[in-house]
Structures are given as structure tokens and as C-alpha cells.
Amino acid sequence: EAGVAQSPRYKIIEKRQSVAFWCNPISGHATLYWYQQILGQGPKLLIQFQNNGVVDDSQLPKDRFSAERLKGVDSTLKIQPAKLEDSAVYLCASRGQGAGTEAFFGQGTRLTVV
Amino acid sequence: KQEVTQIPAALSVPEGENLVLNCSFTDSAIYNLQWFRQDPGKGLTSLLLIQSSQREQTSGRLNASLDKSSGRSTLYIAASQPGDSATYLCAGGKTGANNLFFGTGTRLTVIP
């Protein structure tokens, strides 16, 4: 079974530029999460999708971050414009339907804003 | 908002020791709880999943328990090995919401 795929693995941009990350969850997984992990900290939830609907985006900085999940499958996370403090690893995870299912993570995208 | 605390933040032990990592939630209405391992520069690898109807799970040298009444979980690692060196993260979510909130992590170093 293929895992969660993320691209790119690494990205370096200048502040005020825009950037987009892509995630392909495990086939059939209804729930998709985007997390931001700053060095030395635990992952912070940015947005949670159930199929193509948003369940929780309370910690998403909506003035600069946006996310969508196309047809309830792939998802993109965009930052525009980027700030220095956005430098972090962006992790995507997916989870199947039903009670108590296991969440699986992609390898993440390491973003450096200079 | 669910707050998750992990203690200790860092731990260094000699090879062969048994150890316990702790995780606590401010809201004890945990739907399920998952322990992950993260190696430097890598994504998260799932270790154990405890569903809300369960109290513990075991996999090899790892045992995780969940006390719902107190909102606490422990990860027990037996006979630690240098390959166990990594950051360990716990994550859980509330009943029905299927969300997943993470702790701050414990960085474990096992000294040969």
C-alpha cells in the first residue's frame, strides 16, 4: 500500500514570495491533515479536511495561508506572501474512515524563507 | 483547545535500560491516542494506536497505556537500544471529531 506522498521535499524562497505544497493521501482515506512543525516543537494542526470539507481551520493564518482538497483526494497548501517565521516543516497526514483508525504521515516539506 | 504535554522534554539513558515517557491531555475526552517516532529530518512513523475502548497496546519492546479518567498516557520502552534514539510524540483527539493534537515531544538518546 502506498503511503502519503508530499512534494516538494525542500523549498527555499525569499520573504514575500508565494509557495505551494502538494499532498496525495493514502487511497480511500477520508480525513486529511496539514501540520506545521517548527524546529524543536511538536506539529501544530493548520487544517483538517473530511473528504473535501473543512473540519477545523482555527489555527490557519488565513490572511496568508490557504488550503484546498480537490475532489476529496489530493490537497494543496499555499502561503502568500511568506514570512521568515513560516520557515518550518509542513507535514501532511491521512486517516481512514471509522472509529479509532491510525493516522499516517508523509515525509514532509521543509520550507526555508530567507 | 486541547493542550498536550510530554514529560520529560529530553531523556538520556544507557543502553539496556527500561524507560517511561509521559503524555497528558488537558481534556480527558480522548477518542484515541497514537504514539509516533520522529527521526531527525524525517516524517512521523506510527508506533502504537490505542482506541478509546482500549487501555493499552503492545508492539515488541513497546507498551503504551491510556488512562482516560486522568487524560494520561505512558509509553514504556523495554531494554532500550541505540536505534531507539529519536523524538517520541503522542497525539490524540476528542470523541467524534477525529482530530489529532500533538504533544511537545520527548527527545530520547540511548547511549551505547
Short mmCIF file of N, CA and C in Angstrom, two decimals, chain A residues 60-66 78-81 83:
data_model
loop_
_atom_site.label_atom_id
_atom_site.label_comp_id
_atom_site.label_asym_id
_atom_site.label_seq_id
_atom_site.Cartn_x
_atom_site.Cartn_y
_atom_site.Cartn_z
N LEU A 60 -5.22 28.15 11.27
CA LEU A 60 -4.66 28.51 9.96
C LEU A 60 -4.62 30.03 9.83
N PRO A 61 -3.45 30.62 9.61
CA PRO A 61 -3.38 32.09 9.43
C PRO A 61 -3.99 32.47 8.07
N LYS A 62 -5.25 32.74 8.08
CA LYS A 62 -6.00 32.84 6.83
C LYS A 62 -5.64 34.08 6.00
N ASP A 63 -4.93 35.02 6.61
CA ASP A 63 -4.52 36.18 5.81
C ASP A 63 -3.42 35.81 4.82
N ARG A 64 -2.73 34.70 5.06
CA ARG A 64 -1.64 34.34 4.15
C ARG A 64 -1.64 32.87 3.73
N PHE A 65 -2.31 32.03 4.50
CA PHE A 65 -2.35 30.60 4.21
C PHE A 65 -3.71 30.23 3.63
N SER A 66 -3.69 29.32 2.67
CA SER A 66 -4.94 28.77 2.15
C SER A 66 -4.70 27.30 1.81
N LYS A 78 -1.08 26.56 0.41
CA LYS A 78 -0.37 27.70 -0.18
C LYS A 78 -0.09 28.76 0.86
N ILE A 79 1.05 29.39 0.71
CA ILE A 79 1.42 30.53 1.56
C ILE A 79 1.71 31.71 0.63
N GLN A 80 1.03 32.83 0.90
CA GLN A 80 1.23 34.02 0.07
C GLN A 80 0.80 35.27 0.82
N PRO A 81 1.70 36.17 1.16
CA PRO A 81 3.15 36.10 0.97
C PRO A 81 3.82 35.42 2.17
N LYS A 83 6.51 34.73 5.18
CA LYS A 83 7.29 35.49 6.16
C LYS A 83 8.42 34.60 6.68
#
